CSV table of C-alpha atoms and ligand atoms in Angstrom, one decimal:
chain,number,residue,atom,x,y,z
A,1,UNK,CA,34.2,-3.2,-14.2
A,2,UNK,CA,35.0,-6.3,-12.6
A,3,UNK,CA,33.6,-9.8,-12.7
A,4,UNK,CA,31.5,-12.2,-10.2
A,5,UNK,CA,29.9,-14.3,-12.0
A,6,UNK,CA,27.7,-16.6,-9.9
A,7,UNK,CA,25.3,-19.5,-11.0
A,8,UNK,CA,21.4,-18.9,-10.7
A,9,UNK,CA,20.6,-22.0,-12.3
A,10,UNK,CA,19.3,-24.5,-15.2
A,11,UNK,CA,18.4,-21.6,-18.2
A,12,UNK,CA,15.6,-24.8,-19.2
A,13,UNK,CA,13.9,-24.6,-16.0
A,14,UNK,CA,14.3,-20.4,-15.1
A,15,UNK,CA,13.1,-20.1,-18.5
A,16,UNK,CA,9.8,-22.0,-17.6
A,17,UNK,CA,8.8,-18.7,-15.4
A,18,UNK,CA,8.6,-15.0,-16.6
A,19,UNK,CA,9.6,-13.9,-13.3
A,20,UNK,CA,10.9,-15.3,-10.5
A,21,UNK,CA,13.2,-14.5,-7.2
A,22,UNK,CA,16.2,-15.8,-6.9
A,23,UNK,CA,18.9,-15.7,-4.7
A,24,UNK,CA,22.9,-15.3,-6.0
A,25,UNK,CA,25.1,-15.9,-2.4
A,26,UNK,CA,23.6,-12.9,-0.9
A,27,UNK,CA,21.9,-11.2,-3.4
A,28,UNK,CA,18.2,-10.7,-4.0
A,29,UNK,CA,17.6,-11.5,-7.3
A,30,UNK,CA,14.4,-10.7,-9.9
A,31,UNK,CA,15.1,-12.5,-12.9
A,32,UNK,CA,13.0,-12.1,-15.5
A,33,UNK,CA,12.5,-13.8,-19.1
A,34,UNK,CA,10.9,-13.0,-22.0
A,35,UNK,CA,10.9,-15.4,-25.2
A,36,UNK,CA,14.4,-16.7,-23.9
A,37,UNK,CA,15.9,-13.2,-22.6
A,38,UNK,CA,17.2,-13.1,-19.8
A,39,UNK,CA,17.2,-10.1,-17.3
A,40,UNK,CA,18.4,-9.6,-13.7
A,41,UNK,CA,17.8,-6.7,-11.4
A,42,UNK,CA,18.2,-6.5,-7.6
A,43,UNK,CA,15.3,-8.0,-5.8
A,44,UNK,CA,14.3,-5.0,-3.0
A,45,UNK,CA,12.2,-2.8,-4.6
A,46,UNK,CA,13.2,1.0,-4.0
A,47,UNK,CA,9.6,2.1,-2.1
A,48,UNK,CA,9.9,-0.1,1.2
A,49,UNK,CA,12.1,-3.2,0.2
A,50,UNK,CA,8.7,-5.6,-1.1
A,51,UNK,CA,10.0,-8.8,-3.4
A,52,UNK,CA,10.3,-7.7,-6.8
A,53,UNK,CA,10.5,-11.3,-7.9
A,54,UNK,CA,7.5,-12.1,-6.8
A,55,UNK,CA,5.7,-9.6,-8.6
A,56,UNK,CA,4.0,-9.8,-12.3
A,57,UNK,CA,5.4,-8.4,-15.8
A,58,UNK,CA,3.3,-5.6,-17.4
A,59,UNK,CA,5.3,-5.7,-20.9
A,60,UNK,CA,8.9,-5.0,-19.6
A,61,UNK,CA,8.2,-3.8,-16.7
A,62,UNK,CA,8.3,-5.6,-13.5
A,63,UNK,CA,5.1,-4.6,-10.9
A,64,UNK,CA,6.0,-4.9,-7.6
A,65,UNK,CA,3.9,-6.7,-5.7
A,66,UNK,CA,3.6,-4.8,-2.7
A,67,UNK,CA,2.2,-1.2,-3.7
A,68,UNK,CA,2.5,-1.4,-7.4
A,69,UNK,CA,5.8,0.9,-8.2
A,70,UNK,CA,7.0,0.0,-11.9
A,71,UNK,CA,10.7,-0.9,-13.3
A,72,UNK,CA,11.6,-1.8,-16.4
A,73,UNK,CA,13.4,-5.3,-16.2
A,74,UNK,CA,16.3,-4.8,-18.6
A,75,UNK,CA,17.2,-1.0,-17.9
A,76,UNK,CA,15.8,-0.9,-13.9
A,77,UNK,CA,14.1,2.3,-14.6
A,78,UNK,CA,11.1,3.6,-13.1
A,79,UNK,CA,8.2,3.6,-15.0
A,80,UNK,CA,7.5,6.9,-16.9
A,81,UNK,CA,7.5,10.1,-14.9
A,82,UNK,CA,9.9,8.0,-12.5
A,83,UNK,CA,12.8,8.0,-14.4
A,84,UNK,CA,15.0,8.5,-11.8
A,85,UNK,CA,13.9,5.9,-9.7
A,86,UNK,CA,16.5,2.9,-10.3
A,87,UNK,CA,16.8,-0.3,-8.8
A,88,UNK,CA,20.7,-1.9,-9.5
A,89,UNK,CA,20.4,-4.4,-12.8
A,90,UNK,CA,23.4,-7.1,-13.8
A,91,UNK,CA,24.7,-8.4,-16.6
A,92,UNK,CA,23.3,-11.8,-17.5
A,93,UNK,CA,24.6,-14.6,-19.8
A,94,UNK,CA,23.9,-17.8,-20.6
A,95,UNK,CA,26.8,-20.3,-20.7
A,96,UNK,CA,26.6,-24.4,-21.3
A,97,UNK,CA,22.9,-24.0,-20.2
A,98,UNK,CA,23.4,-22.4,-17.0
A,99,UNK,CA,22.2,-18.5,-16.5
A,100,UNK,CA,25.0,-16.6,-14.6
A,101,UNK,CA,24.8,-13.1,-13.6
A,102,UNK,CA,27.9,-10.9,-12.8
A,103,UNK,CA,27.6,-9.6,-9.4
A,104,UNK,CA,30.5,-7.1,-9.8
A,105,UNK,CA,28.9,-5.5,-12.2
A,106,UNK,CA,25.6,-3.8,-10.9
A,107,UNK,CA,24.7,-0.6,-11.9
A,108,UNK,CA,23.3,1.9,-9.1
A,109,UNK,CA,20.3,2.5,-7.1
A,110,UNK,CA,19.0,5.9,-6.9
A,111,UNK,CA,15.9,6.8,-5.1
A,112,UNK,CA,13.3,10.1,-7.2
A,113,UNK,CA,12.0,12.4,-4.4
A,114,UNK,CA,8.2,11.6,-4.4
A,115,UNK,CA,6.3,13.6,-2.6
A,116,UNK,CA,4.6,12.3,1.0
A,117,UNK,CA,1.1,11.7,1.1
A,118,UNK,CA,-0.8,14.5,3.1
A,119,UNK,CA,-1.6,12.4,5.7
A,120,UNK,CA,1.5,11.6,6.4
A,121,UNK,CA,2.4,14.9,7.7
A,122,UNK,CA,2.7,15.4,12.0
A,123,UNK,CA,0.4,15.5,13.8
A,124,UNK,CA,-0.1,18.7,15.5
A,125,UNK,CA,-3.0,19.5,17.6
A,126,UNK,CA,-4.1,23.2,16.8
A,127,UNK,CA,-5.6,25.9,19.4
A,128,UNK,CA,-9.4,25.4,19.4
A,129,UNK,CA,-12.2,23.7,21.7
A,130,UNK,CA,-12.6,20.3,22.2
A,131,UNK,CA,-13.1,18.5,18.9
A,132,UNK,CA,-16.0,15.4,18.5
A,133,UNK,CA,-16.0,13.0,15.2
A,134,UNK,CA,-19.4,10.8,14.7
A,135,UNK,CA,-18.9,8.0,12.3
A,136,UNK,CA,-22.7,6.6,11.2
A,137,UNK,CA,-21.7,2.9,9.9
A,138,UNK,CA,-25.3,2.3,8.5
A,139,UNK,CA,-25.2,1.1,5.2
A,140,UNK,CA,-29.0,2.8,5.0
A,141,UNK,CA,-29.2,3.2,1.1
A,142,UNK,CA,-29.1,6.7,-0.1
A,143,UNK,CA,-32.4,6.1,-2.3
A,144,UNK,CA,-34.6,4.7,0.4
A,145,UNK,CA,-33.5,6.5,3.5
A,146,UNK,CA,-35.3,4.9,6.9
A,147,UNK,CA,-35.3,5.7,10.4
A,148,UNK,CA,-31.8,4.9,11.6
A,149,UNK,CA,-31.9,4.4,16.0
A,150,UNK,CA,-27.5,4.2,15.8
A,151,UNK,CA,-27.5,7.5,13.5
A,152,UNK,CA,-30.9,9.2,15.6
A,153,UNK,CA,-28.4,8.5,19.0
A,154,UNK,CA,-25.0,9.9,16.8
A,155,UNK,CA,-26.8,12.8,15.5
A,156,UNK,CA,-28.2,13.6,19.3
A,157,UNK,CA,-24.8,13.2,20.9
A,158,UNK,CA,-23.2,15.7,18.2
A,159,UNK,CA,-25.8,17.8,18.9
A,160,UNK,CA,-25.4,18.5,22.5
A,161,UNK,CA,-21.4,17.9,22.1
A,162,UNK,CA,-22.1,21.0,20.1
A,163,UNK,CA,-24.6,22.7,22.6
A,164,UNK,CA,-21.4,22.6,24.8
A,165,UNK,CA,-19.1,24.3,22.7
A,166,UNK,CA,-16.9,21.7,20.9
A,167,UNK,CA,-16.4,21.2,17.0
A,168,UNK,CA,-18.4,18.2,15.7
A,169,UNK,CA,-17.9,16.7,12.5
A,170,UNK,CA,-20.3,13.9,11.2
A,171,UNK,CA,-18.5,11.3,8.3
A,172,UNK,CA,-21.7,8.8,7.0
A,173,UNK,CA,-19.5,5.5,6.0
A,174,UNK,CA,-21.8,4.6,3.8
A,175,UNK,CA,-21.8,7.7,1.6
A,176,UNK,CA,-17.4,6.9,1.1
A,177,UNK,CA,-16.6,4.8,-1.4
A,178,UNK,CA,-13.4,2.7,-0.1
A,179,UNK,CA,-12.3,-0.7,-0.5
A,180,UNK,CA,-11.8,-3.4,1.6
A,181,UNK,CA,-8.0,-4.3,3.5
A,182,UNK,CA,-5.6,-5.8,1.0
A,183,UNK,CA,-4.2,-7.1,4.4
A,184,UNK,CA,-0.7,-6.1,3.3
A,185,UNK,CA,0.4,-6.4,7.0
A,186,UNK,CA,0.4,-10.3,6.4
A,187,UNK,CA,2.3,-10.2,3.4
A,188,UNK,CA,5.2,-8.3,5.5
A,189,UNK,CA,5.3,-6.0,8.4
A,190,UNK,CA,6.5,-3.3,6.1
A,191,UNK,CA,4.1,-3.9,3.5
A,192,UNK,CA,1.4,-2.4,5.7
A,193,UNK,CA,1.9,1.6,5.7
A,194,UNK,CA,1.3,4.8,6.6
A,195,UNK,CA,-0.8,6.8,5.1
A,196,UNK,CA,-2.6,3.0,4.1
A,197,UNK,CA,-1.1,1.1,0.9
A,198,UNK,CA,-4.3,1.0,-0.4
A,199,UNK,CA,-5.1,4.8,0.1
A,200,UNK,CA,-1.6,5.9,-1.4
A,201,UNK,CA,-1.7,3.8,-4.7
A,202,UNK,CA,-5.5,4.9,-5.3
A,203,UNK,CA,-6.5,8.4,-5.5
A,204,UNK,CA,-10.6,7.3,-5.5
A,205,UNK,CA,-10.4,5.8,-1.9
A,206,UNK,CA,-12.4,7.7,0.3
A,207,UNK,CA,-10.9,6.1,3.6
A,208,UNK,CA,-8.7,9.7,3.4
A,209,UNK,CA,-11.3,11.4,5.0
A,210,UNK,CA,-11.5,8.9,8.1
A,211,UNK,CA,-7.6,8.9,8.5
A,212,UNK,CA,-8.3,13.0,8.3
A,213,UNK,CA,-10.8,13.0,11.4
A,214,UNK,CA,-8.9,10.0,13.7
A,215,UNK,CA,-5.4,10.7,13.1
A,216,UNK,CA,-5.4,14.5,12.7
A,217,UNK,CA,-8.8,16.2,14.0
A,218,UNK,CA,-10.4,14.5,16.4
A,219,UNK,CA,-10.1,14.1,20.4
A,220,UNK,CA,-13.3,12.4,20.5
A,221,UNK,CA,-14.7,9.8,17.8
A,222,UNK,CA,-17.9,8.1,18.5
A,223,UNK,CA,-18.9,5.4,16.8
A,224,UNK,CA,-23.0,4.7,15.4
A,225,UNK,CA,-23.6,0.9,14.7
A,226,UNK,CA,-26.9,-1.0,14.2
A,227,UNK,CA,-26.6,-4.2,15.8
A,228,UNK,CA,-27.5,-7.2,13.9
A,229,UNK,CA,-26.9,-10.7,14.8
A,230,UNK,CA,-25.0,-9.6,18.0
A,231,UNK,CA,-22.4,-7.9,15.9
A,232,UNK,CA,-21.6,-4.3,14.7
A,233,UNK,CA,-22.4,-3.8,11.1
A,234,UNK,CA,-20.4,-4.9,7.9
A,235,UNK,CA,-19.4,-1.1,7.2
A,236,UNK,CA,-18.1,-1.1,10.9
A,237,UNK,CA,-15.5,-4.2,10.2
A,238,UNK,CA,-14.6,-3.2,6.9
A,239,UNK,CA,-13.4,0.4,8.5
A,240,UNK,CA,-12.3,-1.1,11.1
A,241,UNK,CA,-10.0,-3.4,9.3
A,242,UNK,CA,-8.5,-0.4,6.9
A,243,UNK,CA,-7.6,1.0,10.8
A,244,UNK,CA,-4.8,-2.0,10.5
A,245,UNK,CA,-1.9,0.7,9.2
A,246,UNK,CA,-3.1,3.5,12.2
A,247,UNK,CA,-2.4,0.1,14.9
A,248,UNK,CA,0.5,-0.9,13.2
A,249,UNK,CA,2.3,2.2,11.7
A,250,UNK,CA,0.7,5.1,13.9
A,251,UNK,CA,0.1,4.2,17.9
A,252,UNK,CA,2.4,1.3,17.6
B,246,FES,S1,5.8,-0.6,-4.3
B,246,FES,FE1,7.4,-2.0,-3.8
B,246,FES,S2,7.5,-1.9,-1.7
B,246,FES,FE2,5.9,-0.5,-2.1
């Protein structure tokens, strides 16, 4: 094993923060210190490259900030049932109060198989008629149902879409329960994936089921919005803006 040992710094003032990036020459760094315990791993996280060092500490393990993937700070493992996910760690010491880590002496990276989201499989148009998706994007509540003009107009245009032989499929936005864009996109290009960040690190957000119809079932979508204040409704935007990864990652 040999020996690079390069100089991240004042041990006083990396001390002050329990995680931090750092740079040694090249090399991203995420250094990390508990009561005075030093602990160096490489700085790319082993999902799509997001800034470890700029994550948070959950006990010893670092939380990317990205899309949430665990490693333990000392040992680089992945959190449990990810053991074989590793990001590099280095030896660190502390010497005439400077923190040096040896470069020389990193240990490797190796990357667990996880399986891809369902979503993210081709996209492969199957024999069949034409196929029509209505998204409703009242947020009518479900206890006091009214007359709905957008969802009367959607519900008529699947009808006779139907009446002419294609497959229609009717998703109610406000019967999903999804959350709002993280914006990941602005953190880094990257950041922003495919199938969506947040739709891959939470298993109870029912965006899947628009991905499903607009990026694998559907040659038509039309749209139902009530129009208030000149605008589209507030169910509208916040789909619209969990579209961001199909733009970026998808048709771009
Ligand atoms: S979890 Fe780290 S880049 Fe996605």
């Amino acid at each position: 094993m040999g020996e690079d040992w390069v100089d991240l710094g004042s041990a006083e003032a990396l001390a002050r923060r329990p995680l931090q990036r750092v740079k040694a020459g090249d090399v991203p760094i995420a250094l990390s210190c508990i009561d005075g315990a030093f602990a160096a791993v490489h700085g790319a996280c082993n999902h799509v490259g997001g800034p470890l060092g700029e994550g948070t500490l959950e006990g010893d393990y670092i939380v990317c900030p990205w899309h949430h993937w665990k490693f333990h700070r000392q040992t680089g493992i992945g959190e449990g049932g990810f053991e074989t996910d590793r990001i590099p760690t280095y030896p660190v010491k502390v010497e005439n109060g400077r923190v040096l880590v040896n470069l020389k002496a990193a240990t490797k990276r190796s990357r667990a198989p996880h399986d891809p989201h369902p979503l993210a499989r081709a996209v492969q148009r199957a024999e069949g008629p034409v196929r029509v998706a209505g998204l409703s994007t009242t947020a009518m509540e479900k206890g006091a149902p009214r007359y709905s003009g957008s969802d009367h107009l959607l519900e008529s245009a699947l009808a006779a879409a139907g009446a002419q032989g294609c497959e229609t499929q009717l998703i109610r936005l406000g019967q999903l329960k999804f959350r709002t864009c993280e914006g990941f996109y602005s953190k880094a290009a990257r950041a922003c994936t495919w199938p969506c960040s947040i739709t891959q690190m939470d298993d109870t957000d029912e965006m899947t089921a628009v991905y499903e119809a607009l990026v694998h079932w559907a040659d038509v979508v039309l749209v139902a919005t009530p129009i208030r204040w000149g605008q589209a409704s507030s169910l509208y935007f916040k789909m619209a803006e969990r579209l961001n990864c199909v733009q970026n990652q998808v048709t771009a």
